Amino acid sequence: MRAAVVRAFGGPESVEIAEVAVPEPGARQVRIKVAAGALNPVDAAVRAGVFGGARKALGLGWDVAGTVDAVGAPASWEVGDPVVALVAGVAEPLGSHAEYVVVDADAVAAAPASVDAAHAGTLPLNGLTALRALDLLDLAPGDRLLVTGAAGAVGGFAVQLAAHRGVEVTGHARAGDEELVRSLGAARFTAGEVEPGSVDAVLDAAVLGAPALAWVRDGGAFVAVRDGALPEAERGVRLATVGVRADGARLAELVLLVDEGVLTLRVAETYALEEAAKAHARLAEGGVRGRLVLVP
């Protein structure tokens, strides 16, 4: 089968399409015939060697939408089930940017019924990250949350999820994104500075760091989305970095919200699998609103 891999760290041109063996599911695993998978900044980081790893072929792709193709006993899924899953890992020989991928059965959720595979393939990584970030912030209805990078994938999901919970959301993004961010549920919008101490919490999806921490009230909460991006603690503000892991049960919660119209799935462009390097080059250009999606 074909899979997007990187053998030597570098730029978009280092992504190649290789012929590899079709993976076999073990106990409590399923094999998914991939229909679509989003390209995310973490894939660019893996490609560039940010996470290190042995000098071997590394697979790319964390998001997958497709159909169950084979199961390892015991199995709670059946061949033909439409599903989504997170393929978590930064040093594996095979990711979701392939024709087939194997994942643990408990990483899988039934695919949204209201969208196509390309859109469904944008949900797992960023949706689960936003959900986990809100868990860490532990906000109550009426609390004031500011989301930086509110027009992005994690930020956009966080705006929608928080607003759905009754949190008062301020979206922080470029001025040209105001209409988009407000459409996601932000009660307020800003493209500039914010009054110090004016919000209960910040989800720093844009990795602004210390300047965004200043906007949090004393004793509030601040969550970063990238390791090493936490500013120095101050004023009793609770600090955390969000991590993400495969979790089919939480993913199923997000799928339900998609089908209820709470979460919007955004596809910017689709590329054939053999155009993976081209998609990486487009991601590197920046300014993408929605996800770039690879379709085998």
Coordinates of C-alpha atoms in Angstrom, one line a residue:
M1 CA 0.0 0.0 0.0
R2 CA 1.0 3.7 -0.3
A3 CA 1.9 5.8 2.7
A4 CA 3.4 9.3 3.2
V5 CA 6.7 9.0 5.1
V6 CA 9.8 11.0 5.8
R7 CA 13.2 9.3 5.8
A8 CA 15.4 12.4 6.4
F9 CA 14.2 15.4 8.3
G10 CA 13.6 18.6 6.2
G11 CA 11.2 20.7 4.4
P12 CA 8.0 19.8 2.4
E13 CA 10.2 18.2 -0.3
S14 CA 11.3 15.5 2.2
V15 CA 7.8 14.0 2.3
E16 CA 7.6 11.0 0.0
I17 CA 5.1 8.3 -1.0
A18 CA 6.4 4.9 -0.2
E19 CA 5.2 1.4 -0.8
V20 CA 4.8 -0.4 2.6
A21 CA 3.2 -3.6 3.9
V22 CA -0.5 -3.4 4.8
P23 CA -0.5 -3.4 8.6
E24 CA -2.3 -6.2 10.5
P25 CA -4.5 -5.6 13.5
G26 CA -3.5 -7.3 16.8
A27 CA -5.7 -8.0 19.8
R28 CA -8.2 -5.2 20.5
Q29 CA -7.1 -3.3 17.4
V30 CA -8.9 -2.4 14.2
R31 CA -7.6 -1.7 10.7
I32 CA -9.1 1.3 9.0
K33 CA -9.3 1.8 5.3
V34 CA -8.5 5.5 5.2
A35 CA -10.9 7.8 3.4
A36 CA -9.4 11.1 4.6
G37 CA -7.0 12.5 7.1
A38 CA -6.2 16.1 8.0
L39 CA -2.7 17.6 7.7
N40 CA -1.7 19.4 11.0
P41 CA 1.2 21.6 12.1
V42 CA 2.4 18.6 14.2
D43 CA 3.0 16.7 11.0
A44 CA 5.3 19.5 9.8
A45 CA 7.1 19.3 13.1
V46 CA 7.6 15.6 12.8
R47 CA 8.8 16.1 9.2
A48 CA 11.3 18.7 10.4
G49 CA 12.7 16.6 13.2
V50 CA 11.4 18.6 16.1
F51 CA 10.5 15.4 18.0
G52 CA 13.7 13.6 17.0
G53 CA 13.5 9.9 16.3
A54 CA 15.6 7.3 14.7
R55 CA 16.8 7.8 11.2
K56 CA 14.2 5.5 9.7
A57 CA 11.0 6.0 7.7
L58 CA 8.5 7.8 9.9
G59 CA 4.8 7.9 9.1
L60 CA 2.8 11.1 9.1
G61 CA -0.8 11.9 9.9
W62 CA -2.7 11.8 13.2
D63 CA -6.3 12.2 12.0
V64 CA -8.2 9.5 10.2
A65 CA -11.8 9.0 8.9
G66 CA -12.6 5.8 7.0
T67 CA -14.2 2.4 7.4
V68 CA -13.2 -0.6 9.5
D69 CA -11.4 -3.1 7.2
A70 CA -10.3 -5.8 9.7
V71 CA -10.5 -6.4 13.4
G72 CA -8.4 -8.2 16.0
A73 CA -10.4 -10.3 18.5
P74 CA -12.0 -9.4 20.8
A75 CA -13.6 -6.6 18.8
S76 CA -16.4 -4.1 19.4
W77 CA -16.3 -2.9 15.8
E78 CA -17.4 -4.6 12.6
V79 CA -15.9 -4.5 9.1
G80 CA -17.6 -1.8 7.2
D81 CA -18.3 0.5 10.2
P82 CA -17.7 4.2 9.3
V83 CA -15.3 5.6 11.9
V84 CA -12.9 8.3 13.0
A85 CA -9.9 8.0 15.2
L86 CA -6.7 9.6 16.5
V87 CA -3.5 8.0 15.5
A88 CA -1.3 9.3 18.3
G89 CA 2.5 9.1 17.9
V90 CA 5.5 11.1 16.6
A91 CA 7.9 8.3 16.0
E92 CA 5.9 5.5 14.3
P93 CA 6.6 3.9 11.0
L94 CA 3.0 4.4 9.8
G95 CA 0.5 7.3 10.4
S96 CA -2.9 8.0 9.0
H97 CA -1.6 9.5 5.7
A98 CA -1.8 6.1 4.1
E99 CA -4.2 3.8 2.5
Y100 CA -4.7 1.7 5.7
V101 CA -3.8 2.3 9.3
V102 CA -4.1 0.2 12.5
V103 CA -5.3 1.7 15.8
D104 CA -6.4 0.5 19.2
A105 CA -10.2 -0.3 19.2
D106 CA -10.7 2.1 22.2
A107 CA -9.3 5.0 20.1
V108 CA -12.2 4.7 17.6
A109 CA -15.6 6.4 17.4
A110 CA -18.4 6.2 15.0
A111 CA -18.0 8.8 12.2
P112 CA -20.4 11.8 12.2
A113 CA -23.4 11.1 10.1
S114 CA -23.9 14.7 9.0
V115 CA -20.6 15.3 7.2
D116 CA -18.5 13.6 4.5
A117 CA -15.2 11.8 5.3
A118 CA -13.0 14.8 4.4
H119 CA -14.7 16.9 7.0
A120 CA -14.8 14.1 9.5
G121 CA -11.1 13.7 9.1
T122 CA -10.5 17.1 10.6
L123 CA -12.0 16.3 14.0
P124 CA -9.9 14.0 16.2
L125 CA -6.7 15.8 16.9
N126 CA -7.8 19.3 17.2
G127 CA -11.2 18.5 18.7
L128 CA -9.7 16.3 21.4
T129 CA -7.0 18.9 22.1
A130 CA -9.6 21.7 22.6
L131 CA -11.8 19.4 24.8
R132 CA -8.8 18.5 27.0
A133 CA -7.8 22.2 27.3
L134 CA -11.3 23.1 28.5
D135 CA -11.1 20.3 31.0
L136 CA -7.9 21.8 32.4
L137 CA -9.4 25.3 32.6
D138 CA -12.4 23.9 34.5
L139 CA -14.7 26.9 33.8
A140 CA -18.2 27.4 34.9
P141 CA -21.1 29.0 32.9
G142 CA -20.6 32.8 32.9
D143 CA -16.8 32.6 33.4
R144 CA -14.8 34.8 31.0
L145 CA -12.5 32.9 28.6
L146 CA -10.1 34.5 26.1
V147 CA -9.0 32.2 23.2
T148 CA -5.9 33.3 21.3
G149 CA -5.7 31.9 17.7
A150 CA -9.5 31.7 17.8
A151 CA -9.7 31.4 14.0
G152 CA -7.5 28.3 14.0
A153 CA -8.4 24.7 14.4
V154 CA -7.9 24.2 18.1
G155 CA -9.0 27.7 18.9
G156 CA -12.1 27.5 16.7
F157 CA -13.2 24.2 18.4
A158 CA -12.5 25.7 21.8
V159 CA -14.6 28.8 21.1
Q160 CA -17.5 26.6 20.0
L161 CA -17.2 24.1 22.9
A162 CA -16.9 26.9 25.5
A163 CA -19.8 28.9 24.2
H164 CA -21.9 25.8 24.2
R165 CA -21.2 25.4 27.9
G166 CA -22.3 28.9 28.6
V167 CA -18.8 30.4 29.0
E168 CA -18.4 34.0 27.9
V169 CA -15.8 33.8 25.1
T170 CA -13.6 36.5 23.7
G171 CA -11.9 35.5 20.5
H172 CA -8.4 36.9 19.7
A173 CA -7.3 36.7 16.1
R174 CA -6.4 38.8 13.1
A175 CA -8.8 41.6 12.3
G176 CA -9.9 40.0 9.1
D177 CA -11.1 36.9 11.0
E178 CA -13.7 38.7 13.2
E179 CA -16.7 37.5 11.3
L180 CA -15.5 33.9 11.4
V181 CA -14.7 34.0 15.1
R182 CA -18.0 35.5 16.0
S183 CA -19.9 33.0 13.9
L184 CA -18.2 30.3 16.0
G185 CA -19.9 31.7 19.1
A186 CA -17.5 34.3 20.5
A187 CA -19.4 37.0 22.4
R188 CA -16.5 39.4 21.9
F189 CA -13.6 39.8 19.5
T190 CA -10.2 41.6 19.6
A191 CA -7.2 41.7 17.3
G192 CA -5.1 43.8 19.7
E193 CA -4.2 44.3 23.3
V194 CA -6.5 43.2 26.1
E195 CA -7.0 44.9 29.5
P196 CA -4.8 43.2 32.1
G197 CA -6.6 40.9 34.5
S198 CA -9.9 41.2 32.5
V199 CA -10.6 37.5 32.0
D200 CA -10.8 34.4 34.2
A201 CA -8.8 32.3 31.8
V202 CA -6.8 32.2 28.6
L203 CA -6.4 29.3 26.2
D204 CA -3.3 30.3 24.3
A205 CA -3.7 28.5 21.0
A206 CA -1.6 31.1 19.2
V207 CA 1.3 30.6 21.6
L208 CA 1.5 34.3 22.7
G209 CA 2.9 33.4 26.1
A210 CA 3.6 36.1 28.7
P211 CA 1.6 38.9 27.1
A212 CA -1.5 36.7 27.1
L213 CA -0.9 35.6 30.7
A214 CA -1.2 39.3 31.8
W215 CA -4.8 39.3 30.6
V216 CA -5.8 36.7 33.2
R217 CA -7.1 37.8 36.6
D218 CA -5.2 36.9 39.8
G219 CA -5.9 33.3 40.6
G220 CA -7.2 32.5 37.2
A221 CA -6.1 29.8 34.7
F222 CA -3.9 29.7 31.6
V223 CA -3.5 26.7 29.3
A224 CA -0.8 26.5 26.5
V225 CA -1.1 24.1 23.6
R226 CA 2.6 23.6 23.0
D227 CA 5.2 22.0 25.2
G228 CA 7.8 24.6 26.4
A229 CA 5.4 27.5 25.8
L230 CA 4.3 28.2 29.3
P231 CA 5.4 31.6 30.7
E232 CA 6.7 32.0 34.3
A233 CA 4.0 31.6 36.9
E234 CA 2.7 34.8 38.5
R235 CA -0.2 36.2 40.6
G236 CA -1.4 32.7 41.5
V237 CA -2.5 32.0 38.0
R238 CA -2.9 28.2 37.5
L239 CA -0.7 27.1 34.5
A240 CA -0.9 23.9 32.4
T241 CA 0.1 22.6 29.0
V242 CA -2.5 20.5 27.2
G243 CA -1.6 17.1 26.0
V244 CA -3.7 14.9 23.7
R245 CA -4.2 11.1 23.6
A246 CA -6.4 8.7 21.7
D247 CA -9.8 8.4 23.5
G248 CA -12.7 7.0 21.6
A249 CA -15.2 7.8 24.3
R250 CA -14.3 11.5 24.3
L251 CA -14.1 11.5 20.5
A252 CA -17.7 10.1 20.4
E253 CA -18.8 13.1 22.5
L254 CA -17.4 15.4 19.9
V255 CA -19.0 13.4 17.1
L256 CA -22.4 13.9 18.8
L257 CA -21.8 17.7 18.9
V258 CA -20.9 17.7 15.2
D259 CA -24.2 15.9 14.4
E260 CA -26.1 18.3 16.7
G261 CA -24.6 21.3 14.8
V262 CA -22.6 22.6 17.7
L263 CA -19.2 22.0 16.1
T264 CA -18.3 23.1 12.6
L265 CA -15.7 21.1 10.7
R266 CA -13.8 23.2 8.2
V267 CA -11.9 22.0 5.2
A268 CA -9.7 24.5 3.4
E269 CA -8.4 22.2 0.5
T270 CA -8.2 18.5 -0.3
Y271 CA -5.1 16.8 -1.9
A272 CA -4.6 13.4 -3.2
L273 CA -2.2 11.3 -1.1
E274 CA 0.5 11.5 -3.7
E275 CA 0.3 15.3 -3.4
A276 CA 1.4 15.1 0.3
A277 CA 4.5 17.2 -0.3
K278 CA 2.4 19.8 -2.1
A279 CA 0.0 19.9 0.9
H280 CA 3.0 20.4 3.3
A281 CA 4.2 23.3 1.2
R282 CA 0.8 24.9 1.3
L283 CA 0.7 24.5 5.1
A284 CA 4.1 26.1 5.4
E285 CA 2.9 29.2 3.5
G286 CA 0.5 29.9 6.4
G287 CA -2.9 31.7 6.4
V288 CA -4.9 28.5 6.1
R289 CA -8.4 28.7 7.5
G290 CA -9.7 25.2 8.0
R291 CA -7.6 22.0 7.5
L292 CA -5.8 20.7 4.5
V293 CA -7.0 17.1 4.0
L294 CA -5.2 14.2 2.3
V295 CA -7.5 11.7 0.4
P296 CA -5.9 8.4 -0.6

